[in-house]
């Protein structure tokens, strides 16, 4: 590259490293380790400048995306790679990021065996990549909001490699709307993906090669708008009769902690923060007893956390929807707890895989698995929990696990009645019954908090006020349907009983505090358990304690409350069930990790979480899988997982919510799709919050509290499909078509929908279905051609 070009890249690279090291949240400031000093010139061929050298996250800015985007009036493009070019065909770019910069090569390929048609193809090779970056071959394109696009291309490689082909939005948060990972061999193969664009920014078609040093050849690429034409190939998309079960493991990073270094090993850094900074040290260790394999390991010493913490980190560019398994070996100079986790390094810095282990003076293997929730750079982190402890790290591997992402959690369990839960929060303005086939009601935000029921010590009153209201609510449920269960959410401490009486909680002064005396808590739980024996059998320990306005006590205090609650509830009725605190999606994972690590799991019968969702409820699958994996990390995998509070809402990252008006299809389908996804991934209770909502997307009943809305009718309909049935197989096709095969007794049926577009699909004859039923309850015969068109609204195919 010429001198002026090199200077431009070097300046941008310096800006990137500076951006990584400061100006961020106080929760995540860079540590003392500088990035390795690699000359930029060594990583690029002449004239080969990184597309986004100034973007340390690896994602292009909205302005850059617009500048690289073709005219929005273009409905398609074709690249046959026949026009003369040296490195990249006209319109094609390389998006590279990371530190040090990836080393890649691009060239025009003319060898006949590596050309699919014509005289040339595009060659792309990734030679090296950092742990926190990658290089993608991309073709920017002006995708239009609401249009459905199909990309078709031909690929071959010099050796077998996995290649991810995707179309995405090139602006924060860089959502992918069509993606497929294929195994490309030495023969040409056709790859096709399809999806609907939902944003107003530019986007790109992208190719990511997994194996280093392998030449990828690309030819005959077409991206076309299929919104006004049949959104499936001629003759329809043929659905496979069953989902795949094979699992492929691809190693994407490893570190033996070898090499010559004085502080942190190549690829590793220390992240520390705090208004009083944490103090730590890191060094290369060569003493044989502290090295698991090879000639060295990494020593990390947390001297003092200050007002923050210090973590040993290994950056990696995790991709949303991909499942990763990290393995690392640890030992210490004394028995100590250490948290190992993977997270995204952007707000809300949420871990997607986590486990706290007790590390001893012997080497032990630690393994965590989770699915990334965002296309944002992240890190594997080693976090000692106690100061004054030296931890040694060796032999880290990171693999990508590819399998059926929609495989059912259980193929034998049947959907219980308590899957369909409800909140009724305007009781008193009405005494109407929802009549939506609900099997359980959760009491929260009903004026029946602990502080309301016992306003002063032992001042219980069930003849008026909150006590009478709780009696009336229990009677309301049991009078309308004696078989319906009740979930009572405990907590919100009276000021007189609070450890922090002067702190304003969301529910009032002192409400967020732990009890000053645990005997107060014991008496509270015992009083309710005895009064409602046989009528309330499910008890939730607390509401959202990961949110300080609801709870400002410690994890240890919550574990003690769980122990006491279990004793009192089981003493009254052994059939009583204790649900762990319901946790929020953004902060709940680290709180749950700490609760389970502290032994809280042994006292609860059910794990609770809160998942709200938008008009793409399929995304719930990632978060649910990660919580399920965390439960398994602590031996809690056999327990039920409940979504004790949730509802649909507007996605502010996609829509202007002040003007957003959902379509009729979104209103009818969103919750139905969410309930299917929740059950498939292992959630066995969903308490809708709440029946009397007034927002168009979430409204289940009209203002007369009698007439169900179309969303309410759809809720009742999908409940009738699911209740008592089991999922025998579930999978998705082209990342957009969802197939759920179910069974109830002697009846086999299938639920289908598409998250984008309206594809025409061919039904397998082995399914033995002849009728199609909609969410509004209408039925018709399946055509003799066995071709149907599906959309956002799930349909039931039955014999």
Short mmCIF file of C-alpha atoms in Angstrom, two decimals, residues 71-300:
data_model
loop_
_atom_site.label_atom_id
_atom_site.label_comp_id
_atom_site.label_asym_id
_atom_site.label_seq_id
_atom_site.Cartn_x
_atom_site.Cartn_y
_atom_site.Cartn_z
CA UNK A 71 -29.72 3.17 -4.81
CA UNK A 72 -32.83 2.15 -2.91
CA UNK A 73 -34.74 2.06 -6.18
CA UNK A 74 -32.78 -1.03 -7.25
CA UNK A 75 -34.84 -4.17 -6.62
CA UNK A 76 -32.11 -6.73 -7.34
CA UNK A 77 -28.51 -7.23 -8.36
CA UNK A 78 -26.48 -9.93 -10.08
CA UNK A 79 -22.74 -10.56 -9.85
CA UNK A 80 -21.26 -12.93 -12.40
CA UNK A 81 -17.71 -11.64 -11.73
CA UNK A 82 -16.99 -11.29 -15.44
CA UNK A 83 -16.05 -7.59 -15.44
CA UNK A 84 -12.29 -6.94 -15.17
CA UNK A 85 -11.01 -6.54 -11.59
CA UNK A 86 -7.85 -7.32 -9.67
CA UNK A 87 -8.83 -7.97 -6.03
CA UNK A 88 -12.61 -7.58 -5.68
CA UNK A 89 -15.40 -7.45 -8.20
CA UNK A 90 -17.25 -4.13 -8.60
CA UNK A 91 -19.56 -3.49 -5.62
CA UNK A 92 -17.89 -6.05 -3.35
CA UNK A 93 -16.02 -5.12 -0.16
CA UNK A 94 -14.31 -6.78 2.78
CA UNK A 95 -15.62 -5.85 6.23
CA UNK A 96 -12.72 -6.48 8.65
CA UNK A 97 -12.35 -5.69 12.34
CA UNK A 98 -10.40 -6.67 15.42
CA UNK A 99 -7.01 -6.14 17.01
CA UNK A 100 -4.68 -7.04 15.41
CA UNK A 101 -6.41 -6.63 12.06
CA UNK A 102 -7.29 -9.87 10.26
CA UNK A 103 -5.06 -10.91 7.38
CA UNK A 104 -7.05 -11.82 4.27
CA UNK A 105 -6.64 -11.92 0.50
CA UNK A 106 -9.07 -11.34 -2.37
CA UNK A 107 -8.45 -11.91 -6.07
CA UNK A 108 -10.08 -12.54 -9.43
CA UNK A 109 -10.03 -16.29 -10.11
CA UNK A 110 -9.79 -17.56 -13.71
CA UNK A 111 -8.82 -21.22 -13.32
CA UNK A 112 -11.63 -23.11 -15.14
CA UNK A 113 -12.06 -25.62 -12.30
CA UNK A 114 -12.76 -22.74 -9.90
CA UNK A 115 -15.25 -20.90 -12.13
CA UNK A 116 -18.90 -21.94 -12.07
CA UNK A 117 -19.82 -20.22 -15.33
CA UNK A 118 -18.16 -17.72 -17.65
CA UNK A 119 -14.48 -16.93 -17.29
CA UNK A 120 -14.02 -15.68 -13.71
CA UNK A 121 -15.14 -15.95 -10.09
CA UNK A 122 -14.26 -14.19 -6.82
CA UNK A 123 -11.62 -15.74 -4.54
CA UNK A 124 -11.61 -14.92 -0.81
CA UNK A 125 -9.20 -16.26 1.81
CA UNK A 126 -8.95 -15.47 5.51
CA UNK A 127 -5.38 -16.19 6.55
CA UNK A 128 -5.49 -15.07 10.19
CA UNK A 129 -8.07 -13.51 12.47
CA UNK A 130 -7.87 -12.13 15.99
CA UNK A 131 -9.99 -13.58 18.75
CA UNK A 132 -12.09 -10.40 18.80
CA UNK A 133 -12.63 -9.93 15.08
CA UNK A 134 -13.07 -11.40 11.62
CA UNK A 135 -13.20 -10.55 7.94
CA UNK A 136 -16.35 -10.99 5.82
CA UNK A 137 -16.73 -10.73 2.08
CA UNK A 138 -19.73 -8.45 1.62
CA UNK A 139 -21.91 -6.91 -1.10
CA UNK A 140 -23.74 -3.81 0.24
CA UNK A 141 -27.29 -3.41 -1.01
CA UNK A 142 -30.17 -0.97 -0.52
CA UNK A 143 -32.70 -3.31 1.04
CA UNK A 144 -36.15 -1.73 1.41
CA UNK A 145 -38.26 -1.95 4.56
CA UNK A 146 -41.03 -4.53 4.15
CA UNK A 147 -39.57 -6.20 1.06
CA UNK A 148 -38.71 -9.89 0.91
CA UNK A 149 -35.38 -10.83 -0.68
CA UNK A 150 -33.92 -14.09 -1.93
CA UNK A 151 -30.16 -14.49 -2.34
CA UNK A 152 -28.83 -17.25 -4.59
CA UNK A 153 -25.13 -17.98 -5.04
CA UNK A 154 -22.70 -20.74 -5.94
CA UNK A 155 -19.79 -21.68 -3.68
CA UNK A 156 -16.85 -24.06 -3.67
CA UNK A 157 -13.61 -24.19 -1.66
CA UNK A 158 -10.06 -25.48 -1.89
CA UNK A 159 -10.77 -27.65 1.17
CA UNK A 160 -13.90 -28.46 3.15
CA UNK A 161 -14.97 -25.56 5.35
CA UNK A 162 -18.07 -24.16 7.02
CA UNK A 163 -19.33 -20.93 5.47
CA UNK A 164 -22.06 -18.68 6.86
CA UNK A 165 -24.13 -16.84 4.24
CA UNK A 166 -26.34 -14.08 5.58
CA UNK A 167 -28.24 -10.92 4.73
CA UNK A 168 -28.31 -8.31 7.45
CA UNK A 169 -28.95 -4.71 8.41
CA UNK A 170 -25.70 -2.72 8.54
CA UNK A 171 -26.65 -0.41 11.41
CA UNK A 172 -26.95 -0.98 15.13
CA UNK A 173 -27.87 -3.57 16.32
CA UNK A 174 -26.91 -5.23 13.03
CA UNK A 175 -29.77 -7.74 12.88
CA UNK A 176 -29.58 -10.67 10.48
CA UNK A 177 -32.79 -11.33 8.55
CA UNK A 178 -31.65 -14.40 6.62
CA UNK A 179 -28.78 -16.75 7.43
CA UNK A 180 -27.53 -20.25 6.73
CA UNK A 181 -24.31 -22.06 7.63
CA UNK A 182 -23.32 -24.66 5.02
CA UNK A 183 -20.44 -27.08 4.65
CA UNK A 184 -18.70 -26.16 1.39
CA UNK A 185 -16.53 -28.74 -0.33
CA UNK A 186 -14.40 -28.85 -3.45
CA UNK A 187 -17.39 -29.07 -5.81
CA UNK A 188 -19.72 -26.22 -6.70
CA UNK A 189 -22.95 -26.05 -4.70
CA UNK A 190 -25.94 -23.77 -4.81
CA UNK A 191 -26.89 -21.87 -1.64
CA UNK A 192 -30.15 -19.99 -1.20
CA UNK A 193 -31.44 -17.85 1.67
CA UNK A 194 -34.56 -15.70 1.98
CA UNK A 195 -35.91 -13.14 4.43
CA UNK A 196 -37.91 -9.94 4.84
CA UNK A 197 -36.18 -6.63 5.61
CA UNK A 198 -37.76 -4.59 8.45
CA UNK A 199 -35.60 -1.47 8.69
CA UNK A 200 -34.75 1.74 6.81
CA UNK A 201 -30.94 1.47 6.79
CA UNK A 202 -28.70 -0.11 4.19
CA UNK A 203 -27.63 -3.73 4.47
CA UNK A 204 -25.40 -6.32 2.89
CA UNK A 205 -25.06 -9.87 1.68
CA UNK A 206 -22.20 -11.48 3.66
CA UNK A 207 -19.96 -14.53 3.53
CA UNK A 208 -17.96 -15.67 6.57
CA UNK A 209 -15.43 -18.48 6.19
CA UNK A 210 -14.74 -20.59 9.28
CA UNK A 211 -11.46 -22.29 8.34
CA UNK A 212 -8.26 -20.27 7.98
CA UNK A 213 -6.16 -20.56 4.83
CA UNK A 214 -8.96 -22.07 2.73
CA UNK A 215 -9.76 -20.42 -0.60
CA UNK A 216 -13.48 -19.73 -1.01
CA UNK A 217 -14.71 -19.26 -4.59
CA UNK A 218 -17.93 -17.34 -5.23
CA UNK A 219 -19.81 -17.11 -8.51
CA UNK A 220 -23.20 -16.28 -10.04
CA UNK A 221 -24.68 -14.30 -7.17
CA UNK A 222 -28.22 -12.94 -7.37
CA UNK A 223 -30.24 -10.98 -4.81
CA UNK A 224 -33.81 -10.32 -5.90
CA UNK A 225 -36.92 -8.75 -4.46
CA UNK A 226 -39.56 -11.47 -4.37
CA UNK A 227 -42.23 -9.49 -2.51
CA UNK A 228 -44.52 -9.21 -5.51
CA UNK A 229 -43.78 -12.64 -6.90
CA UNK A 230 -44.20 -16.06 -5.29
CA UNK A 231 -41.89 -15.98 -2.29
CA UNK A 232 -40.69 -19.50 -2.85
CA UNK A 233 -39.06 -21.35 -5.73
CA UNK A 234 -41.24 -22.57 -8.57
CA UNK A 235 -43.33 -25.44 -7.26
CA UNK A 236 -43.08 -24.25 -3.66
CA UNK A 237 -40.61 -25.02 -0.89
CA UNK A 238 -40.65 -28.71 -0.04
CA UNK A 239 -40.73 -29.13 3.71
CA UNK A 240 -38.65 -31.93 5.22
CA UNK A 241 -40.79 -34.46 7.02
CA UNK A 242 -38.62 -34.24 10.16
CA UNK A 243 -35.90 -32.11 11.71
CA UNK A 244 -32.22 -32.96 11.81
CA UNK A 245 -30.50 -34.21 14.94
CA UNK A 246 -26.84 -34.17 13.89
CA UNK A 247 -24.47 -31.90 15.81
CA UNK A 248 -21.32 -30.40 14.34
CA UNK A 249 -18.56 -28.90 16.49
CA UNK A 250 -16.19 -26.36 14.92
CA UNK A 251 -13.23 -25.02 16.88
CA UNK A 252 -13.08 -21.24 16.46
CA UNK A 253 -10.40 -20.24 18.98
CA UNK A 254 -7.88 -21.78 21.34
CA UNK A 255 -5.13 -20.66 23.67
CA UNK A 256 -2.52 -22.79 25.34
CA UNK A 257 -1.27 -19.70 27.22
CA UNK A 258 2.10 -20.31 25.58
CA UNK A 259 4.51 -17.81 24.05
CA UNK A 260 6.80 -15.14 25.42
CA UNK A 261 5.02 -12.54 27.50
CA UNK A 262 5.39 -10.84 30.85
CA UNK A 263 1.81 -9.74 31.63
CA UNK A 264 -1.07 -11.40 29.83
CA UNK A 265 -0.78 -14.13 27.19
CA UNK A 266 -1.40 -13.29 23.51
CA UNK A 267 -5.10 -12.61 22.97
CA UNK A 268 -5.84 -12.16 26.69
CA UNK A 269 -6.49 -8.87 28.49
CA UNK A 270 -7.50 -7.67 31.93
CA UNK A 271 -10.72 -5.65 32.19
CA UNK A 272 -10.98 -3.67 35.43
CA UNK A 273 -13.16 -0.80 36.64
CA UNK A 274 -14.38 1.15 39.66
CA UNK A 275 -14.22 4.68 41.02
CA UNK A 276 -11.56 3.17 43.27
CA UNK A 277 -9.85 1.00 40.63
CA UNK A 278 -9.27 -2.66 41.23
CA UNK A 279 -5.67 -3.74 41.80
CA UNK A 280 -4.40 -6.89 40.14
CA UNK A 281 -1.36 -8.51 38.56
CA UNK A 282 -0.87 -10.99 35.75
CA UNK A 283 2.20 -12.95 34.74
CA UNK A 284 3.48 -15.87 32.71
CA UNK A 285 3.88 -18.97 34.89
CA UNK A 286 6.48 -21.66 34.08
CA UNK A 287 6.79 -23.72 37.29
CA UNK A 288 5.77 -27.27 36.30
CA UNK A 289 3.25 -27.74 39.11
CA UNK A 290 1.36 -24.65 37.90
CA UNK A 291 1.35 -25.62 34.21
CA UNK A 292 -1.22 -28.13 33.02
CA UNK A 293 0.35 -28.73 29.60
CA UNK A 294 3.08 -27.19 27.50
CA UNK A 295 5.63 -24.84 29.01
CA UNK A 296 3.51 -22.07 30.54
CA UNK A 297 0.16 -21.00 31.98
CA UNK A 298 -1.39 -17.65 32.91
CA UNK A 299 -1.33 -16.44 36.52
CA UNK A 300 -3.97 -13.88 37.48
#
